[in-house]
PDB file of C-alpha atoms in Angstrom:
ATOM      1  CA  MET L   7     270.239 209.477 124.902  1.00 40.00           C
ATOM      2  CA  LYS L   8     269.365 212.952 122.717  1.00 41.00           C
ATOM      3  CA  GLU L   9     266.418 213.616 125.298  1.00 44.00           C
ATOM      4  CA  LYS L  10     269.166 213.654 128.067  1.00 43.00           C
ATOM      5  CA  GLU L  11     271.266 216.221 125.979  1.00 41.00           C
ATOM      6  CA  GLU L  12     268.427 218.247 125.390  1.00 43.00           C
ATOM      7  CA  GLU L  13     267.364 218.734 128.666  1.00 50.00           C
ATOM      8  CA  ALA L  14     271.119 219.255 129.655  1.00 53.00           C
ATOM      9  CA  GLY L  15     271.728 222.865 131.112  1.00 52.00           C
ATOM     10  CA  PRO L  16     274.573 225.081 130.387  1.00 55.00           C
ATOM     11  CA  HIS L  17     276.952 223.274 132.603  1.00 56.00           C
ATOM     12  CA  GLY L  18     275.604 219.701 131.088  1.00 58.00           C
ATOM     13  CA  LYS L  19     273.487 219.209 134.435  1.00 69.00           C
ATOM     14  CA  ARG L  20     269.827 218.074 133.677  1.00 76.00           C
ATOM     15  CA  ALA L  21     267.200 220.648 134.309  1.00 80.00           C
ATOM     16  CA  LYS L  22     265.014 219.953 137.559  1.00 84.00           C
ATOM     17  CA  SER L  23     261.231 219.701 136.863  1.00 88.00           C
ATOM     18  CA  ALA L  24     258.863 222.665 138.260  1.00 88.00           C
ATOM     19  CA  GLU L  25     257.974 219.609 140.807  1.00 91.00           C
ATOM     20  CA  GLU L  26     261.661 218.681 142.072  1.00 91.00           C
ATOM     21  CA  ALA L  27     262.636 222.144 142.378  1.00 92.00           C
ATOM     22  CA  LEU L  28     259.538 222.739 144.621  1.00 93.00           C
ATOM     23  CA  ALA L  29     260.134 220.053 146.776  1.00 94.00           C
ATOM     24  CA  GLY L  30     263.701 220.779 146.769  1.00 93.00           C
ATOM     25  CA  LEU L  31     263.092 224.510 147.907  1.00 94.00           C
ATOM     26  CA  MET L  32     260.705 223.655 150.364  1.00 94.00           C
ATOM     27  CA  ARG L  33     263.139 221.146 152.226  1.00 94.00           C
ATOM     28  CA  TYR L  34     266.135 223.838 151.638  1.00 93.00           C
ATOM     29  CA  ALA L  35     263.830 226.713 153.189  1.00 93.00           C
ATOM     30  CA  ALA L  36     262.558 224.632 155.947  1.00 93.00           C
ATOM     31  CA  ARG L  37     265.680 224.144 157.233  1.00 94.00           C
ATOM     32  CA  ALA L  38     266.430 228.131 158.107  1.00 92.00           C
ATOM     33  CA  GLU L  39     265.167 231.351 156.832  1.00 93.00           C
ATOM     34  CA  ARG L  40     265.615 231.648 152.948  1.00 94.00           C
ATOM     35  CA  SER L  41     264.484 235.181 150.810  1.00 94.00           C
ATOM     36  CA  SER L  42     263.142 235.084 147.443  1.00 94.00           C
ATOM     37  CA  GLY L  43     267.050 235.750 145.849  1.00 93.00           C
ATOM     38  CA  ASP L  44     268.144 232.692 147.323  1.00 94.00           C
ATOM     39  CA  ALA L  45     265.300 230.467 145.915  1.00 94.00           C
ATOM     40  CA  LEU L  46     265.997 232.423 142.630  1.00 94.00           C
ATOM     41  CA  ARG L  47     269.593 232.086 142.532  1.00 94.00           C
ATOM     42  CA  LEU L  48     268.978 228.008 143.376  1.00 93.00           C
ATOM     43  CA  MET L  49     266.520 227.560 140.763  1.00 94.00           C
ATOM     44  CA  ARG L  50     269.025 229.031 138.551  1.00 94.00           C
ATOM     45  CA  ARG L  51     271.838 226.743 139.330  1.00 94.00           C
ATOM     46  CA  TRP L  52     269.185 223.994 139.180  1.00 93.00           C
ATOM     47  CA  ASN L  53     268.515 225.367 135.487  1.00 92.00           C
ATOM     48  CA  VAL L  54     264.634 225.329 136.310  1.00 92.00           C
ATOM     49  CA  PRO L  55     262.867 226.519 133.271  1.00 91.00           C
ATOM     50  CA  GLU L  56     262.456 230.495 133.774  1.00 88.00           C
ATOM     51  CA  ALA L  57     258.782 230.232 132.978  1.00 87.00           C
ATOM     52  CA  ASP L  58     258.069 227.987 136.152  1.00 91.00           C
ATOM     53  CA  ARG L  59     260.545 229.819 138.587  1.00 93.00           C
ATOM     54  CA  GLU L  60     257.994 232.591 139.062  1.00 93.00           C
ATOM     55  CA  ARG L  61     255.380 230.057 139.493  1.00 95.00           C
ATOM     56  CA  ILE L  62     257.503 228.060 142.170  1.00 95.00           C
ATOM     57  CA  LEU L  63     258.338 230.832 143.986  1.00 94.00           C
ATOM     58  CA  HIS L  64     254.737 232.176 144.415  1.00 95.00           C
ATOM     59  CA  ARG L  65     253.840 229.201 145.909  1.00 95.00           C
ATOM     60  CA  LEU L  66     256.553 229.062 148.637  1.00 95.00           C
ATOM     61  CA  CYS L  67     255.402 232.274 149.373  1.00 95.00           C
ATOM     62  CA  GLU L  68     251.896 231.687 149.445  1.00 95.00           C
ATOM     63  CA  SER L  69     252.795 228.482 151.833  1.00 94.00           C
ATOM     64  CA  GLY L  70     254.504 230.689 154.226  1.00 94.00           C
ATOM     65  CA  PHE L  71     258.103 228.306 153.611  1.00 94.00           C
ATOM     66  CA  ILE L  72     259.419 232.064 151.709  1.00 95.00           C
ATOM     67  CA  ASP L  73     258.666 235.248 153.273  1.00 95.00           C
ATOM     68  CA  ASP L  74     261.097 238.373 153.063  1.00 95.00           C
ATOM     69  CA  ARG L  75     260.106 240.427 155.364  1.00 94.00           C
ATOM     70  CA  ARG L  76     260.362 237.760 157.847  1.00 95.00           C
ATOM     71  CA  PHE L  77     263.983 236.660 156.496  1.00 96.00           C
ATOM     72  CA  ALA L  78     265.029 240.686 156.806  1.00 95.00           C
ATOM     73  CA  ALA L  79     263.929 240.642 160.300  1.00 93.00           C
ATOM     74  CA  ALA L  80     265.923 237.456 161.318  1.00 94.00           C
ATOM     75  CA  TYR L  81     268.889 238.688 158.956  1.00 95.00           C
ATOM     76  CA  VAL L  82     269.231 241.859 161.140  1.00 93.00           C
ATOM     77  CA  ARG L  83     268.703 240.274 164.442  1.00 90.00           C
ATOM     78  CA  GLU L  84     271.126 237.963 163.690  1.00 92.00           C
ATOM     79  CA  LYS L  85     273.821 240.382 161.857  1.00 92.00           C
ATOM     80  CA  SER L  86     273.745 242.960 164.213  1.00 88.00           C
ATOM     81  CA  SER L  87     273.736 240.734 167.789  1.00 84.00           C
ATOM     82  CA  LEU L  88     276.035 237.750 166.668  1.00 87.00           C
ATOM     83  CA  ALA L  89     278.085 238.854 163.976  1.00 88.00           C
ATOM     84  CA  GLY L  90     278.441 242.600 165.293  1.00 88.00           C
ATOM     85  CA  TRP L  91     277.641 244.052 161.935  1.00 92.00           C
ATOM     86  CA  GLY L  92     276.149 247.775 161.675  1.00 91.00           C
ATOM     87  CA  VAL L  93     273.966 249.067 159.704  1.00 90.00           C
ATOM     88  CA  HIS L  94     275.580 250.115 156.352  1.00 93.00           C
ATOM     89  CA  LYS L  95     276.731 246.166 155.984  1.00 95.00           C
ATOM     90  CA  ILE L  96     273.263 244.483 157.148  1.00 94.00           C
ATOM     91  CA  ARG L  97     271.887 247.201 154.281  1.00 94.00           C
ATOM     92  CA  ALA L  98     274.406 245.669 151.924  1.00 95.00           C
ATOM     93  CA  GLY L  99     274.073 242.208 152.773  1.00 95.00           C
ATOM     94  CA  LEU L 100     270.249 242.326 152.676  1.00 95.00           C
ATOM     95  CA  ARG L 101     270.710 244.115 149.308  1.00 94.00           C
ATOM     96  CA  ALA L 102     272.735 241.472 148.154  1.00 94.00           C
ATOM     97  CA  LYS L 103     270.218 238.564 149.054  1.00 93.00           C
ATOM     98  CA  GLY L 104     267.451 240.731 146.588  1.00 92.00           C
ATOM     99  CA  ILE L 105     264.943 241.851 149.432  1.00 95.00           C
ATOM    100  CA  PRO L 106     263.354 244.869 148.617  1.00 94.00           C
ATOM    101  CA  SER L 107     264.340 248.519 149.754  1.00 93.00           C
ATOM    102  CA  ASP L 108     261.487 249.003 151.579  1.00 94.00           C
ATOM    103  CA  LEU L 109     261.257 245.537 153.303  1.00 94.00           C
ATOM    104  CA  VAL L 110     265.193 246.469 154.107  1.00 94.00           C
ATOM    105  CA  GLU L 111     264.657 249.827 155.926  1.00 92.00           C
ATOM    106  CA  GLU L 112     261.875 248.288 157.916  1.00 92.00           C
ATOM    107  CA  ALA L 113     263.478 245.575 159.448  1.00 90.00           C
ATOM    108  CA  VAL L 114     266.642 248.122 159.977  1.00 89.00           C
ATOM    109  CA  VAL L 115     264.713 251.095 161.555  1.00 88.00           C
ATOM    110  CA  ARG L 116     262.860 248.155 163.370  1.00 82.00           C
ATOM    111  CA  GLU L 117     266.173 246.592 164.781  1.00 76.00           C
ATOM    112  CA  TYR L 118     267.763 249.949 165.727  1.00 76.00           C
ATOM    113  CA  GLU L 119     265.361 252.243 167.276  1.00 71.00           C
ATOM    114  CA  THR L 120     266.450 250.321 170.640  1.00 62.00           C
ATOM    115  CA  GLY L 121     269.553 252.968 170.281  1.00 67.00           C
ATOM    116  CA  ALA L 122     271.686 249.325 171.378  1.00 75.00           C
ATOM    117  CA  VAL L 123     273.994 250.509 168.251  1.00 81.00           C
ATOM    118  CA  ALA L 124     276.544 252.590 170.339  1.00 82.00           C
ATOM    119  CA  ASP L 125     277.020 250.346 173.220  1.00 86.00           C
ATOM    120  CA  ARG L 126     277.624 247.118 170.991  1.00 88.00           C
ATOM    121  CA  LEU L 127     280.230 249.281 168.913  1.00 91.00           C
ATOM    122  CA  GLN L 128     281.829 250.313 172.205  1.00 92.00           C
ATOM    123  CA  GLU L 129     282.055 246.216 173.321  1.00 92.00           C
ATOM    124  CA  LEU L 130     283.221 245.424 169.843  1.00 93.00           C
ATOM    125  CA  LEU L 131     285.890 247.861 170.052  1.00 95.00           C
ATOM    126  CA  ASP L 132     286.761 247.028 173.447  1.00 94.00           C
ATOM    127  CA  ARG L 133     287.302 243.869 172.285  1.00 94.00           C
ATOM    128  CA  LYS L 134     289.315 244.598 169.251  1.00 95.00           C
ATOM    129  CA  LEU L 135     291.510 247.220 171.520  1.00 94.00           C
ATOM    130  CA  ARG L 136     293.346 244.117 173.398  1.00 93.00           C
ATOM    131  CA  SER L 137     294.847 242.873 169.659  1.00 94.00           C
ATOM    132  CA  VAL L 138     296.129 245.724 168.525  1.00 94.00           C
ATOM    133  CA  SER L 139     299.182 247.869 169.338  1.00 91.00           C
ATOM    134  CA  GLY L 140     300.855 251.039 168.117  1.00 91.00           C
ATOM    135  CA  THR L 141     300.711 254.801 170.067  1.00 92.00           C
ATOM    136  CA  ALA L 142     297.489 256.294 170.797  1.00 92.00           C
ATOM    137  CA  TYR L 143     296.898 257.967 167.430  1.00 94.00           C
ATOM    138  CA  GLU L 144     297.855 254.176 165.662  1.00 95.00           C
ATOM    139  CA  VAL L 145     295.468 252.435 167.790  1.00 95.00           C
ATOM    140  CA  LYS L 146     292.536 254.850 167.136  1.00 95.00           C
ATOM    141  CA  GLY L 147     293.080 254.996 163.258  1.00 96.00           C
ATOM    142  CA  LYS L 148     292.767 250.970 163.625  1.00 96.00           C
ATOM    143  CA  LEU L 149     289.674 250.831 165.757  1.00 97.00           C
ATOM    144  CA  VAL L 150     288.009 253.196 163.440  1.00 97.00           C
ATOM    145  CA  ARG L 151     288.966 251.187 160.317  1.00 97.00           C
ATOM    146  CA  PHE L 152     287.663 248.172 162.136  1.00 97.00           C
ATOM    147  CA  GLY L 153     284.511 249.975 163.111  1.00 96.00           C
ATOM    148  CA  LEU L 154     284.142 251.185 159.367  1.00 96.00           C
ATOM    149  CA  SER L 155     284.815 247.743 157.853  1.00 96.00           C
ATOM    150  CA  ARG L 156     281.788 246.338 160.132  1.00 94.00           C
ATOM    151  CA  GLY L 157     279.478 249.072 158.798  1.00 94.00           C
ATOM    152  CA  TYR L 158     278.984 251.251 161.784  1.00 93.00           C
ATOM    153  CA  ASP L 159     278.908 255.281 160.837  1.00 91.00           C
ATOM    154  CA  TYR L 160     281.581 257.260 160.992  1.00 94.00           C
ATOM    155  CA  ASP L 161     280.437 259.858 163.498  1.00 93.00           C
ATOM    156  CA  ILE L 162     279.908 256.732 166.218  1.00 91.00           C
ATOM    157  CA  VAL L 163     283.007 254.607 165.305  1.00 95.00           C
ATOM    158  CA  VAL L 164     284.984 257.904 166.118  1.00 96.00           C
ATOM    159  CA  GLU L 165     283.268 258.478 169.399  1.00 94.00           C
ATOM    160  CA  ALA L 166     283.597 254.954 170.481  1.00 94.00           C
ATOM    161  CA  ALA L 167     287.402 254.937 169.516  1.00 96.00           C
ATOM    162  CA  SER L 168     288.103 257.611 171.265  1.00 95.00           C
ATOM    163  CA  ARG L 169     286.292 256.544 174.343  1.00 94.00           C
ATOM    164  CA  ALA L 170     288.312 253.261 173.861  1.00 94.00           C
ATOM    165  CA  VAL L 171     291.814 254.800 173.659  1.00 94.00           C
ATOM    166  CA  ALA L 172     291.038 257.190 176.240  1.00 92.00           C
ATOM    167  CA  ARG L 173     290.116 254.450 178.539  1.00 86.00           C
ATOM    168  CA  THR L 174     293.381 252.337 177.844  1.00 81.00           C
ATOM    169  CA  GLY L 175     295.758 255.887 178.544  1.00 69.00           C
ATOM    170  CA  ALA L 176     293.790 256.431 181.620  1.00 50.00           C
ATOM    171  CA  GLU L 177     294.664 253.043 182.893  1.00 52.00           C
ATOM    172  CA  GLU L 178     298.496 253.090 181.648  1.00 50.00           C
ATOM    173  CA  GLU L 179     298.480 256.153 184.145  1.00 44.00           C
ATOM    174  CA  GLU L 180     297.319 254.502 186.873  1.00 40.00           C
ATOM    175  CA  GLU L 181     299.698 251.685 187.095  1.00 39.00           C
TER     176      GLU L 181
END
């Protein structure tokens, strides 16, 4: 009984052995792209001995289960196209996942060199415009705040919000 108490971590859970952690992380990383930061967080939660964590992470990277460059590229693609996030929010998300700054910049630059950022933001603001009401000034302010909360640059957001509000003004005059 004492052996189990000694193996327990700070929350009373038994620490996983290095072999159990490696097998669990292989299953975890095989289901979706994972970062090295995700793996380290999970190993801490599993109370894997600190001495084993780096060795396990190295094996996962060597065998191709975890690749921070590949993860960063997939994260940027997903968040920019599916979630409609801007550069600033994506950078913050990647940093929170423990991705090194050079890989963050490489992935962001590769995705945003296409120049589709303004078009993507315009679509996002046009969609948001349908659910916003008020004077033109209030609507523009709401759209600007929304665009900034999504992580886009201020200058691009102001231009796109102005275009969206101007189009609705022109549509109202036509009716």
